[in-house]
Amino acid sequence: MNYKAPRGTRDIFGETVLGLNLLEQKAKEIFIRHGFEEVRTPIFEEAALFTRSIGQTTDIVEKEMYVFEDRKKRKLALRPEGTASLARAFIEHRMDISSPACKFFYSGEMFRYERPQAGRYRQFRQIGAEIYASSSPAADAEIIILAQQVLSSLGIDKINIHINSLGCEKCRPLFREALVKYFSSVEDLCEDCLRRLEKNPLRLLDCKIDSCKFTDVPEMSDYLCSDCKDNFSIVQLLLKKANCNFTVNGKLVRGLDYYTRTVFEVRSDAVGSQDALAAGGRYDNLIKEIGGQNTPAVGFAIGAERALLAAQSVGFFENLKSPEKIFVAIADQELFSEAFTFAVKITRDGINGNKNISVFGPINGKSLTNQLKFADKIQTSKTIVFAKTEFENGKVLIKNMKDKTQSEIELNKL
Ligand code: AMP
C-alpha cells in the first residue's frame, strides 16, 4: 500500500525550507526591531474559542475547521488562524489586567479545510503580529507598515495594499441595515448568502459565488461615524507620511467577524488567483467577547507559502545560500578515527572561518574510489582526503570536485 501526504498538505524540503527559514528569520528581526515578543500557542484549542471569535457564520467556522473530539469527548479544533489563540493566551495570563501595552508575534502552522490550489493549502504557515491595548491609529499604521517591511525584506516591493474601515458598534448597524435592504433586492442569491442575509450581511460582500453580481453596493465609508472617519483619516495620513502606498477599497470586508475599523489586505499580481499575501486589521471587541477586559487590539498575518511564491517571482531564491557540501574521505582505513575527529571539529568550528557548511563522511570500509563516487553523487564541492604519507607530514589533500584539481594543505591551517 502506498501512502501519500493528505490532500492540501505537502512535504517541504530543499530551497523551499531554506526560503521559509529565511522569511521567518527576516520577519523575526523586523518584529523585534519594532518591539514585538515571540509567543507560541498550542496547535489545537477548544473549538468554541474559534467559533466565538471568528464568527459562527463565517466560511472558516461553517466549512473549514478541523474539529475533533479527544478521548474525554472535549471538542477541539486545529487552529485555523493565530489571532484567537493569542487573544486567549493574553487573557489566560491576565495580561489584559496587568500590561499597559503588549506587542506579540507568532509563526506556525494553520489548518483550514479549503479546496486546495496553488497558494492555497489545508495546512499552511502564517507569520503574524498583534498589538494589544492601543486604540491609537498609529498602531494600525504600524501593523500595515510591518507587513510591508517583511514582504519588502524578501524583495517583494510590487504590492497593492488595500485598506478599508468597517466602523464601530455605533455606525456599523446603519451600514448593516443598508446592506440587508440592498441584498434583499438582488435576485438568485446563493444558499450561503440567503442564510447569512439576516445574521451577517457583511459576509455577502466577499461571497465567492455572488459578489460579482453586486453593483452599486452601499459602502461603509458613507456610514462611518465622525470618530471612525477621523480615525481612518489619521491611519491614512500616517501611512502617507511613512511612504507606504495604499488604495482605499470600500468593498474590502475580510472573512473573519472580529474586525472593527481598519481592515487591510496586501495583494500581489505575482501569485495568481490567490493574490492576498497578508491581511489583518483592528479587532477592538474580541478580547472582551471571549472573556477578557475591554482591550483594543490590531494585528495581521502573512501567508508564508504565498509570500514565498511572490518572492520566487522576483528571484529571491537565486540569492539563497545553501551550505557548502564538504566530504571527508580516507585513502587509508587506519586514518578513520583521525578523519572522524577532524569532521567533528569542522562541524563545530567551521572551515577557514566558514560555518555555512554541511559535512559528510568519513565512511568506514569503502575504497577511496567508492567514497569519491558517493561524494560526487551528493554533489559536494570539496573532498578532504586523509592519506597516509601526507598525514604523516601534517597534511591532507583537498580535491575540488568540480574541476577535479587537487592540492595539499597543512591540516592545522584548516
Ligand atoms: P486570514 O487569516 O484569512 O486573514 O489570512 C491571512 C493570510 O494567510 C492570507 O492573506 C494568505 O496569505 C494566508 N492564507 C489564508 N488561508 C490560506 C490557505 N488556505 N493556504 C495558504 N495561505 C493561506
Tab-separated table of C-alpha atoms and ligand atoms in Angstrom:
chain	number	residue	atom	x	y	z
A	1	MET	CA	0.000	0.000	0.000
A	2	ASN	CA	1.299	3.465	-0.924
A	3	TYR	CA	0.669	6.308	1.443
A	4	LYS	CA	0.515	9.919	0.286
A	5	ALA	CA	0.508	13.217	2.170
A	6	PRO	CA	-3.146	14.163	2.852
A	7	ARG	CA	-4.829	16.366	0.215
A	8	GLY	CA	-3.933	20.017	0.676
A	9	THR	CA	-0.735	19.262	2.616
A	10	ARG	CA	2.779	18.896	1.261
A	11	ASP	CA	6.250	17.861	2.230
A	12	ILE	CA	8.671	20.733	2.038
A	13	PHE	CA	12.395	20.413	1.576
A	14	GLY	CA	15.334	21.849	-0.366
A	15	GLU	CA	15.160	25.511	-1.268
A	16	THR	CA	11.578	25.867	-0.021
A	17	VAL	CA	12.731	25.049	3.508
A	18	LEU	CA	15.656	27.472	3.152
A	19	GLY	CA	13.260	30.151	1.874
A	20	LEU	CA	10.828	29.543	4.708
A	21	ASN	CA	13.567	29.765	7.321
A	22	LEU	CA	14.860	32.978	5.808
A	23	LEU	CA	11.384	34.505	5.667
A	24	GLU	CA	10.837	33.640	9.327
A	25	GLN	CA	14.244	34.937	10.325
A	26	LYS	CA	13.748	38.231	8.483
A	27	ALA	CA	10.240	38.662	9.878
A	28	LYS	CA	11.533	37.946	13.381
A	29	GLU	CA	14.305	40.543	13.066
A	30	ILE	CA	11.807	43.156	11.866
A	31	PHE	CA	9.285	42.319	14.599
A	32	ILE	CA	11.955	42.535	17.293
A	33	ARG	CA	13.107	45.924	15.960
A	34	HIS	CA	9.501	47.092	16.325
A	35	GLY	CA	9.398	45.894	19.957
A	36	PHE	CA	7.446	42.648	19.469
A	37	GLU	CA	7.984	39.499	21.556
A	38	GLU	CA	7.501	35.954	20.288
A	39	VAL	CA	4.667	33.784	21.617
A	40	ARG	CA	3.968	30.132	20.816
A	41	THR	CA	0.474	28.862	21.421
A	42	PRO	CA	-0.830	25.283	21.040
A	43	ILE	CA	-1.716	23.978	17.602
A	44	PHE	CA	-5.172	22.969	18.848
A	45	GLU	CA	-7.602	24.805	21.091
A	46	GLU	CA	-11.167	24.389	22.310
A	47	ALA	CA	-13.268	24.612	19.140
A	48	ALA	CA	-15.594	27.097	20.842
A	49	LEU	CA	-12.783	29.672	21.022
A	50	PHE	CA	-12.699	29.908	17.226
A	51	THR	CA	-16.470	29.735	16.774
A	52	ARG	CA	-16.894	32.595	19.206
A	53	SER	CA	-14.100	34.784	17.916
A	54	ILE	CA	-14.018	34.199	14.152
A	55	GLY	CA	-17.809	34.061	13.958
A	56	GLN	CA	-20.450	31.332	13.637
A	57	THR	CA	-21.466	32.351	10.107
A	58	THR	CA	-18.002	32.673	8.547
A	59	ASP	CA	-16.603	30.216	5.975
A	60	ILE	CA	-13.832	29.249	8.376
A	61	VAL	CA	-16.216	28.165	11.136
A	62	GLU	CA	-19.009	26.795	8.943
A	63	LYS	CA	-16.914	24.821	6.491
A	64	GLU	CA	-13.203	24.843	7.100
A	65	MET	CA	-12.321	23.902	10.664
A	66	TYR	CA	-10.730	20.584	11.543
A	67	VAL	CA	-12.821	19.744	14.606
A	68	PHE	CA	-12.337	16.560	16.617
A	69	GLU	CA	-13.171	15.051	19.972
A	70	ASP	CA	-10.457	13.783	22.270
A	71	ARG	CA	-10.874	10.670	24.424
A	72	LYS	CA	-12.679	12.654	27.081
A	73	LYS	CA	-15.117	13.989	24.469
A	74	ARG	CA	-13.696	17.528	24.582
A	75	LYS	CA	-14.456	19.344	21.330
A	76	LEU	CA	-11.164	20.641	19.962
A	77	ALA	CA	-10.080	22.244	16.695
A	78	LEU	CA	-6.773	22.574	14.862
A	79	ARG	CA	-6.148	26.310	14.811
A	80	PRO	CA	-7.356	27.920	11.559
A	81	GLU	CA	-5.543	31.189	12.398
A	82	GLY	CA	-3.419	32.745	15.135
A	83	THR	CA	-5.275	35.788	16.455
A	84	ALA	CA	-7.889	33.924	18.522
A	85	SER	CA	-5.241	31.754	20.222
A	86	LEU	CA	-3.075	34.748	21.047
A	87	ALA	CA	-6.069	36.629	22.434
A	88	ARG	CA	-6.939	33.590	24.558
A	89	ALA	CA	-3.362	33.426	25.865
A	90	PHE	CA	-3.366	37.171	26.533
A	91	ILE	CA	-6.460	36.783	28.737
A	92	GLU	CA	-5.399	33.484	30.345
A	93	HIS	CA	-2.137	35.047	31.517
A	94	ARG	CA	-4.046	38.078	32.836
A	95	MET	CA	-2.174	40.467	30.573
A	96	ASP	CA	-5.470	42.227	29.899
A	97	ILE	CA	-5.249	43.399	33.524
A	98	SER	CA	-1.527	43.694	34.181
A	99	SER	CA	0.070	45.005	30.993
A	100	PRO	CA	-0.073	48.573	29.756
A	101	ALA	CA	0.688	47.546	26.162
A	102	CYS	CA	1.849	44.323	24.572
A	103	LYS	CA	3.252	43.533	21.184
A	104	PHE	CA	3.469	39.880	20.219
A	105	PHE	CA	4.380	37.905	17.130
A	106	TYR	CA	3.977	34.263	16.174
A	107	SER	CA	4.743	31.905	13.364
A	108	GLY	CA	3.300	28.486	12.775
A	109	GLU	CA	1.025	26.047	11.024
A	110	MET	CA	-2.662	26.790	10.476
A	111	PHE	CA	-5.313	24.375	9.209
A	112	ARG	CA	-8.331	25.052	7.013
A	113	TYR	CA	-10.392	22.580	5.017
A	114	GLU	CA	-10.321	24.613	1.799
A	115	ARG	CA	-10.250	23.480	-1.824
A	116	PRO	CA	-6.520	23.161	-2.492
A	117	GLN	CA	-4.878	25.059	-5.358
A	118	ALA	CA	-1.622	26.936	-5.955
A	119	GLY	CA	-1.094	29.143	-2.899
A	120	ARG	CA	-3.994	27.579	-1.013
A	121	TYR	CA	-3.400	24.617	1.260
A	122	ARG	CA	-5.148	22.809	4.070
A	123	GLN	CA	-2.029	23.121	6.187
A	124	PHE	CA	-0.171	26.380	5.719
A	125	ARG	CA	2.038	28.731	7.689
A	126	GLN	CA	1.211	32.174	8.932
A	127	ILE	CA	3.574	34.697	10.442
A	128	GLY	CA	1.658	37.315	12.359
A	129	ALA	CA	1.891	40.134	14.851
A	130	GLU	CA	-0.588	41.732	17.232
A	131	ILE	CA	-0.588	44.968	19.237
A	132	TYR	CA	-2.792	44.921	22.347
A	133	ALA	CA	-4.124	47.753	24.467
A	134	SER	CA	-3.605	50.527	21.943
A	135	SER	CA	-6.541	52.165	20.215
A	136	SER	CA	-4.249	54.662	18.517
A	137	PRO	CA	-4.435	54.795	14.709
A	138	ALA	CA	-0.627	54.752	14.884
A	139	ALA	CA	-0.868	51.078	15.894
A	140	ASP	CA	-2.974	50.351	12.774
A	141	ALA	CA	-0.423	52.158	10.611
A	142	GLU	CA	2.482	50.343	12.287
A	143	ILE	CA	0.881	46.951	11.629
A	144	ILE	CA	0.392	47.767	7.927
A	145	ILE	CA	3.955	49.093	7.655
A	146	LEU	CA	5.236	45.925	9.337
A	147	ALA	CA	3.516	43.764	6.715
A	148	GLN	CA	5.080	45.902	4.001
A	149	GLN	CA	8.553	45.744	5.587
A	150	VAL	CA	8.515	41.962	5.978
A	151	LEU	CA	7.476	41.459	2.340
A	152	SER	CA	9.977	44.046	1.172
A	153	SER	CA	12.776	42.213	3.020
A	154	LEU	CA	12.159	39.343	0.559
A	155	GLY	CA	12.359	41.727	-2.388
A	156	ILE	CA	8.551	41.822	-2.799
A	157	ASP	CA	8.019	45.515	-3.456
A	158	LYS	CA	5.322	45.320	-6.114
A	159	ILE	CA	2.375	45.037	-3.784
A	160	ASN	CA	-1.032	46.641	-3.534
A	161	ILE	CA	-2.178	47.455	-0.036
A	162	HIS	CA	-5.971	47.704	0.141
A	163	ILE	CA	-7.430	49.338	3.220
A	164	ASN	CA	-10.944	49.986	4.453
A	165	SER	CA	-12.727	50.884	7.673
A	166	LEU	CA	-15.556	48.663	8.908
A	167	GLY	CA	-16.673	51.201	11.508
A	168	CYS	CA	-17.594	50.508	15.117
A	169	GLU	CA	-20.626	49.288	17.058
A	170	LYS	CA	-22.091	52.779	16.743
A	171	CYS	CA	-22.028	53.139	12.968
A	172	ARG	CA	-21.865	49.599	11.622
A	173	PRO	CA	-25.557	48.771	12.406
A	174	LEU	CA	-26.644	51.505	9.956
A	175	PHE	CA	-24.425	50.072	7.245
A	176	ARG	CA	-25.740	46.602	8.066
A	177	GLU	CA	-29.316	47.814	7.624
A	178	ALA	CA	-28.455	49.378	4.270
A	179	LEU	CA	-26.811	46.125	3.175
A	180	VAL	CA	-29.829	43.992	4.133
A	181	LYS	CA	-32.049	46.357	2.168
A	182	TYR	CA	-29.734	46.228	-0.840
A	183	PHE	CA	-29.203	42.441	-0.844
A	184	SER	CA	-32.931	41.775	-0.389
A	185	SER	CA	-33.449	43.359	-3.802
A	186	VAL	CA	-30.875	41.098	-5.511
A	187	GLU	CA	-32.343	38.046	-7.225
A	188	ASP	CA	-30.963	34.498	-7.185
A	189	LEU	CA	-28.706	34.751	-4.143
A	190	CYS	CA	-26.800	31.543	-3.410
A	191	GLU	CA	-27.732	29.367	-0.419
A	192	ASP	CA	-24.960	30.735	1.799
A	193	CYS	CA	-25.947	34.334	1.038
A	194	LEU	CA	-29.629	33.674	1.740
A	195	ARG	CA	-28.767	32.051	5.046
A	196	ARG	CA	-26.375	34.856	6.064
A	197	LEU	CA	-28.515	37.729	4.845
A	198	GLU	CA	-30.167	38.371	8.204
A	199	LYS	CA	-27.456	37.211	10.589
A	200	ASN	CA	-24.342	38.544	8.907
A	201	PRO	CA	-24.956	40.611	5.736
A	202	LEU	CA	-21.314	41.810	5.636
A	203	ARG	CA	-20.290	38.278	4.713
A	204	LEU	CA	-22.201	38.546	1.426
A	205	LEU	CA	-19.726	41.156	0.211
A	206	ASP	CA	-16.985	38.583	-0.237
A	207	CYS	CA	-19.177	35.642	-1.279
A	208	LYS	CA	-17.159	33.687	-3.838
A	209	ILE	CA	-20.301	32.958	-5.912
A	210	ASP	CA	-22.433	36.089	-5.734
A	211	SER	CA	-20.078	39.039	-5.185
A	212	CYS	CA	-19.723	39.618	-8.954
A	213	LYS	CA	-23.473	40.335	-9.130
A	214	PHE	CA	-23.277	43.177	-6.648
A	215	THR	CA	-23.077	46.561	-8.323
A	216	ASP	CA	-23.651	49.853	-6.506
A	217	VAL	CA	-23.452	48.113	-3.138
A	218	PRO	CA	-23.586	50.518	-0.176
A	219	GLU	CA	-20.089	51.293	1.109
A	220	MET	CA	-19.124	51.581	4.763
A	221	SER	CA	-17.367	54.897	4.144
A	222	ASP	CA	-20.781	56.544	3.659
A	223	TYR	CA	-21.897	55.346	7.081
A	224	LEU	CA	-18.808	55.916	9.255
A	225	CYS	CA	-19.406	57.951	12.427
A	226	SER	CA	-17.192	61.001	12.950
A	227	ASP	CA	-14.830	59.143	15.333
A	228	CYS	CA	-14.307	56.314	12.864
A	229	LYS	CA	-13.887	58.776	9.993
A	230	ASP	CA	-11.223	60.733	11.914
A	231	ASN	CA	-9.515	57.553	12.944
A	232	PHE	CA	-9.389	56.269	9.371
A	233	SER	CA	-8.022	59.575	8.062
A	234	ILE	CA	-5.210	59.513	10.627
A	235	VAL	CA	-4.296	55.955	9.626
A	236	GLN	CA	-4.115	57.120	6.008
A	237	LEU	CA	-2.123	60.222	6.896
A	238	LEU	CA	0.438	58.191	8.860
A	239	LEU	CA	0.802	55.692	6.032
A	240	LYS	CA	1.356	58.523	3.545
A	241	LYS	CA	3.957	60.122	5.812
A	242	ALA	CA	5.771	56.792	6.007
A	243	ASN	CA	5.721	56.492	2.180
A	244	CYS	CA	3.573	53.409	2.378
A	245	ASN	CA	1.364	53.324	-0.723
A	246	PHE	CA	-2.194	52.072	-0.364
A	247	THR	CA	-5.609	52.104	-2.019
A	248	VAL	CA	-8.834	52.691	-0.142
A	249	ASN	CA	-11.109	49.817	-1.156
A	250	GLY	CA	-14.674	50.266	0.082
A	251	LYS	CA	-15.520	46.646	-0.734
A	252	LEU	CA	-12.883	45.057	1.469
A	253	VAL	CA	-14.504	43.179	4.368
A	254	ARG	CA	-12.306	40.135	5.309
A	255	GLY	CA	-13.549	36.654	6.170
A	256	LEU	CA	-13.482	36.909	9.948
A	257	ASP	CA	-16.116	38.622	12.064
A	258	TYR	CA	-13.981	40.116	14.788
A	259	TYR	CA	-12.714	43.106	12.823
A	260	THR	CA	-13.708	46.685	13.652
A	261	ARG	CA	-12.485	49.885	12.000
A	262	THR	CA	-9.315	49.370	9.926
A	263	VAL	CA	-9.006	46.238	7.799
A	264	PHE	CA	-6.381	45.665	5.146
A	265	GLU	CA	-5.117	43.163	2.632
A	266	VAL	CA	-1.759	43.107	0.849
A	267	ARG	CA	-2.102	41.755	-2.680
A	268	SER	CA	0.394	40.881	-5.365
A	269	ASP	CA	-0.093	40.171	-9.078
A	270	ALA	CA	2.738	37.660	-8.951
A	271	VAL	CA	0.864	34.794	-7.278
A	272	GLY	CA	-2.183	34.135	-9.474
A	273	SER	CA	-5.726	33.977	-8.173
A	274	GLN	CA	-4.740	33.548	-4.519
A	275	ASP	CA	-3.342	37.053	-4.507
A	276	ALA	CA	-3.610	38.020	-0.822
A	277	LEU	CA	-0.146	37.735	0.708
A	278	ALA	CA	-1.092	39.208	4.064
A	279	ALA	CA	-4.151	40.544	5.808
A	280	GLY	CA	-5.328	41.931	9.084
A	281	GLY	CA	-6.953	44.770	10.902
A	282	ARG	CA	-8.285	46.119	14.177
A	283	TYR	CA	-10.379	43.995	16.498
A	284	ASP	CA	-11.358	46.120	19.467
A	285	ASN	CA	-14.136	43.869	20.796
A	286	LEU	CA	-12.546	40.440	20.567
A	287	ILE	CA	-10.784	40.325	23.941
A	288	LYS	CA	-13.984	41.293	25.754
A	289	GLU	CA	-16.051	38.935	23.597
A	290	ILE	CA	-14.003	35.947	24.742
A	291	GLY	CA	-13.969	36.853	28.430
A	292	GLY	CA	-11.225	39.458	28.949
A	293	GLN	CA	-11.223	43.123	29.932
A	294	ASN	CA	-12.125	45.623	27.265
A	295	THR	CA	-8.828	45.788	25.317
A	296	PRO	CA	-8.414	47.270	21.849
A	297	ALA	CA	-6.127	45.349	19.509
A	298	VAL	CA	-4.834	45.283	15.959
A	299	GLY	CA	-2.873	42.643	14.068
A	300	PHE	CA	-2.083	40.884	10.818
A	301	ALA	CA	-0.834	37.629	9.345
A	302	ILE	CA	1.321	36.907	6.328
A	303	GLY	CA	0.728	33.654	4.457
A	304	ALA	CA	4.234	32.209	4.266
A	305	GLU	CA	3.602	29.985	1.216
A	306	ARG	CA	2.156	32.858	-0.794
A	307	ALA	CA	4.884	35.253	0.305
A	308	LEU	CA	7.437	32.704	-0.900
A	309	LEU	CA	5.640	32.304	-4.239
A	310	ALA	CA	5.832	36.063	-4.717
A	311	ALA	CA	9.461	36.090	-3.563
A	312	GLN	CA	10.292	33.391	-6.109
A	313	SER	CA	8.921	35.543	-8.929
A	314	VAL	CA	11.388	38.327	-8.041
A	315	GLY	CA	14.367	35.959	-7.959
A	316	PHE	CA	14.696	35.742	-4.197
A	317	PHE	CA	15.576	32.039	-4.291
A	318	GLU	CA	18.575	32.696	-6.511
A	319	ASN	CA	20.226	34.503	-3.607
A	320	LEU	CA	19.649	31.723	-1.123
A	321	LYS	CA	22.961	30.476	0.139
A	322	SER	CA	22.894	26.713	0.523
A	323	PRO	CA	25.638	25.457	2.804
A	324	GLU	CA	28.830	24.325	1.072
A	325	LYS	CA	28.922	20.497	0.995
A	326	ILE	CA	32.217	19.022	2.127
A	327	PHE	CA	33.133	15.346	2.137
A	328	VAL	CA	35.846	13.928	4.385
A	329	ALA	CA	37.392	10.802	2.808
A	330	ILE	CA	40.087	8.325	3.825
A	331	ALA	CA	42.649	6.813	1.474
A	332	ASP	CA	43.857	4.524	4.265
A	333	GLN	CA	41.483	2.795	6.631
A	334	GLU	CA	43.720	3.269	9.687
A	335	LEU	CA	43.151	7.062	9.419
A	336	PHE	CA	39.418	6.676	10.023
A	337	SER	CA	39.414	7.947	13.624
A	338	GLU	CA	41.629	10.958	12.720
A	339	ALA	CA	39.345	11.838	9.823
A	340	PHE	CA	36.273	11.354	12.006
A	341	THR	CA	37.696	13.689	14.692
A	342	PHE	CA	38.507	16.261	12.006
A	343	ALA	CA	34.950	16.069	10.591
A	344	VAL	CA	33.505	16.631	14.078
A	345	LYS	CA	35.875	19.586	14.598
A	346	ILE	CA	34.871	21.381	11.369
A	347	THR	CA	31.144	20.875	12.036
A	348	ARG	CA	31.739	22.757	15.294
A	349	ASP	CA	34.272	25.423	14.240
A	350	GLY	CA	33.687	25.763	10.503
A	351	ILE	CA	36.423	25.651	7.917
A	352	ASN	CA	38.551	28.726	7.147
A	353	GLY	CA	36.008	30.802	9.051
A	354	ASN	CA	33.071	29.475	7.014
A	355	LYS	CA	30.402	27.902	9.195
A	356	ASN	CA	27.812	27.632	6.443
A	357	ILE	CA	28.913	24.088	5.622
A	358	SER	CA	27.417	20.583	5.512
A	359	VAL	CA	29.910	17.877	6.327
A	360	PHE	CA	29.635	14.249	5.146
A	361	GLY	CA	31.882	11.261	5.904
A	362	PRO	CA	34.215	9.671	6.598
A	363	ILE	CA	32.808	6.291	5.558
A	364	ASN	CA	34.456	3.240	7.019
A	365	GLY	CA	35.322	0.149	4.929
A	366	LYS	CA	34.909	1.638	1.426
A	367	SER	CA	37.587	2.140	-1.204
A	368	LEU	CA	38.638	5.732	-1.938
A	369	THR	CA	37.125	5.425	-5.443
A	370	ASN	CA	33.766	4.471	-3.974
A	371	GLN	CA	33.932	7.271	-1.425
A	372	LEU	CA	34.638	9.788	-4.212
A	373	LYS	CA	31.753	8.403	-6.287
A	374	PHE	CA	29.496	8.923	-3.293
A	375	ALA	CA	30.834	12.472	-2.814
A	376	ASP	CA	30.036	13.193	-6.487
A	377	LYS	CA	26.532	11.789	-6.144
A	378	ILE	CA	25.656	14.045	-3.224
A	379	GLN	CA	27.237	16.973	-5.113
A	380	THR	CA	29.911	18.041	-2.659
A	381	SER	CA	32.104	20.911	-3.763
A	382	LYS	CA	35.214	19.767	-1.903
A	383	THR	CA	36.552	16.479	-0.628
A	384	ILE	CA	39.233	16.443	2.033
A	385	VAL	CA	41.253	13.233	1.731
A	386	PHE	CA	43.211	11.751	4.624
A	387	ALA	CA	46.120	9.812	3.052
A	388	LYS	CA	48.939	8.155	4.976
A	389	THR	CA	52.069	9.861	3.515
A	390	GLU	CA	50.564	13.365	3.570
A	391	PHE	CA	49.085	12.829	7.038
A	392	GLU	CA	52.487	11.826	8.418
A	393	ASN	CA	53.692	15.253	7.211
A	394	GLY	CA	50.766	17.005	8.930
A	395	LYS	CA	48.909	17.481	5.642
A	396	VAL	CA	45.704	16.428	3.840
A	397	LEU	CA	44.627	16.539	0.201
A	398	ILE	CA	41.875	18.850	-0.957
A	399	LYS	CA	40.027	17.770	-4.062
A	400	ASN	CA	37.919	20.292	-5.937
A	401	MET	CA	35.016	18.112	-7.073
A	402	LYS	CA	34.008	20.405	-9.928
A	403	ASP	CA	37.293	20.702	-11.855
A	404	LYS	CA	38.864	17.624	-10.210
A	405	THR	CA	42.065	19.514	-9.300
A	406	GLN	CA	43.849	18.540	-6.136
A	407	SER	CA	46.191	20.307	-3.728
A	408	GLU	CA	47.907	19.636	-0.423
A	409	ILE	CA	47.271	21.697	2.642
A	410	GLU	CA	48.532	21.642	6.196
A	411	LEU	CA	45.894	20.190	8.482
A	412	ASN	CA	46.338	22.879	11.136
A	413	LYS	CA	45.557	25.572	8.523
A	414	LEU	CA	42.002	24.271	8.088
B	1	AMP	P1	-6.576	35.310	7.053
B	1	AMP	O1	-6.178	34.615	8.323
B	1	AMP	O2	-7.709	34.614	6.348
B	1	AMP	O3	-6.779	36.778	7.240
B	1	AMP	O4	-5.353	35.150	6.039
B	1	AMP	C1	-4.126	35.815	6.182
B	1	AMP	C2	-3.179	35.315	5.100
B	1	AMP	O5	-2.946	33.915	5.296
B	1	AMP	C3	-3.754	35.394	3.700
B	1	AMP	O6	-3.509	36.659	3.156
B	1	AMP	C4	-2.974	34.314	2.976
B	1	AMP	O7	-1.730	34.804	2.547
B	1	AMP	C5	-2.767	33.274	4.047
B	1	AMP	N1	-3.729	32.161	3.902
B	1	AMP	C6	-5.004	32.103	4.323
B	1	AMP	N2	-5.560	30.910	4.009
B	1	AMP	C7	-4.613	30.181	3.377
B	1	AMP	C8	-4.551	28.863	2.809
B	1	AMP	N3	-5.582	28.042	2.855
B	1	AMP	N4	-3.373	28.461	2.231
B	1	AMP	C9	-2.298	29.282	2.199
B	1	AMP	N5	-2.298	30.537	2.711
B	1	AMP	C10	-3.436	30.978	3.296
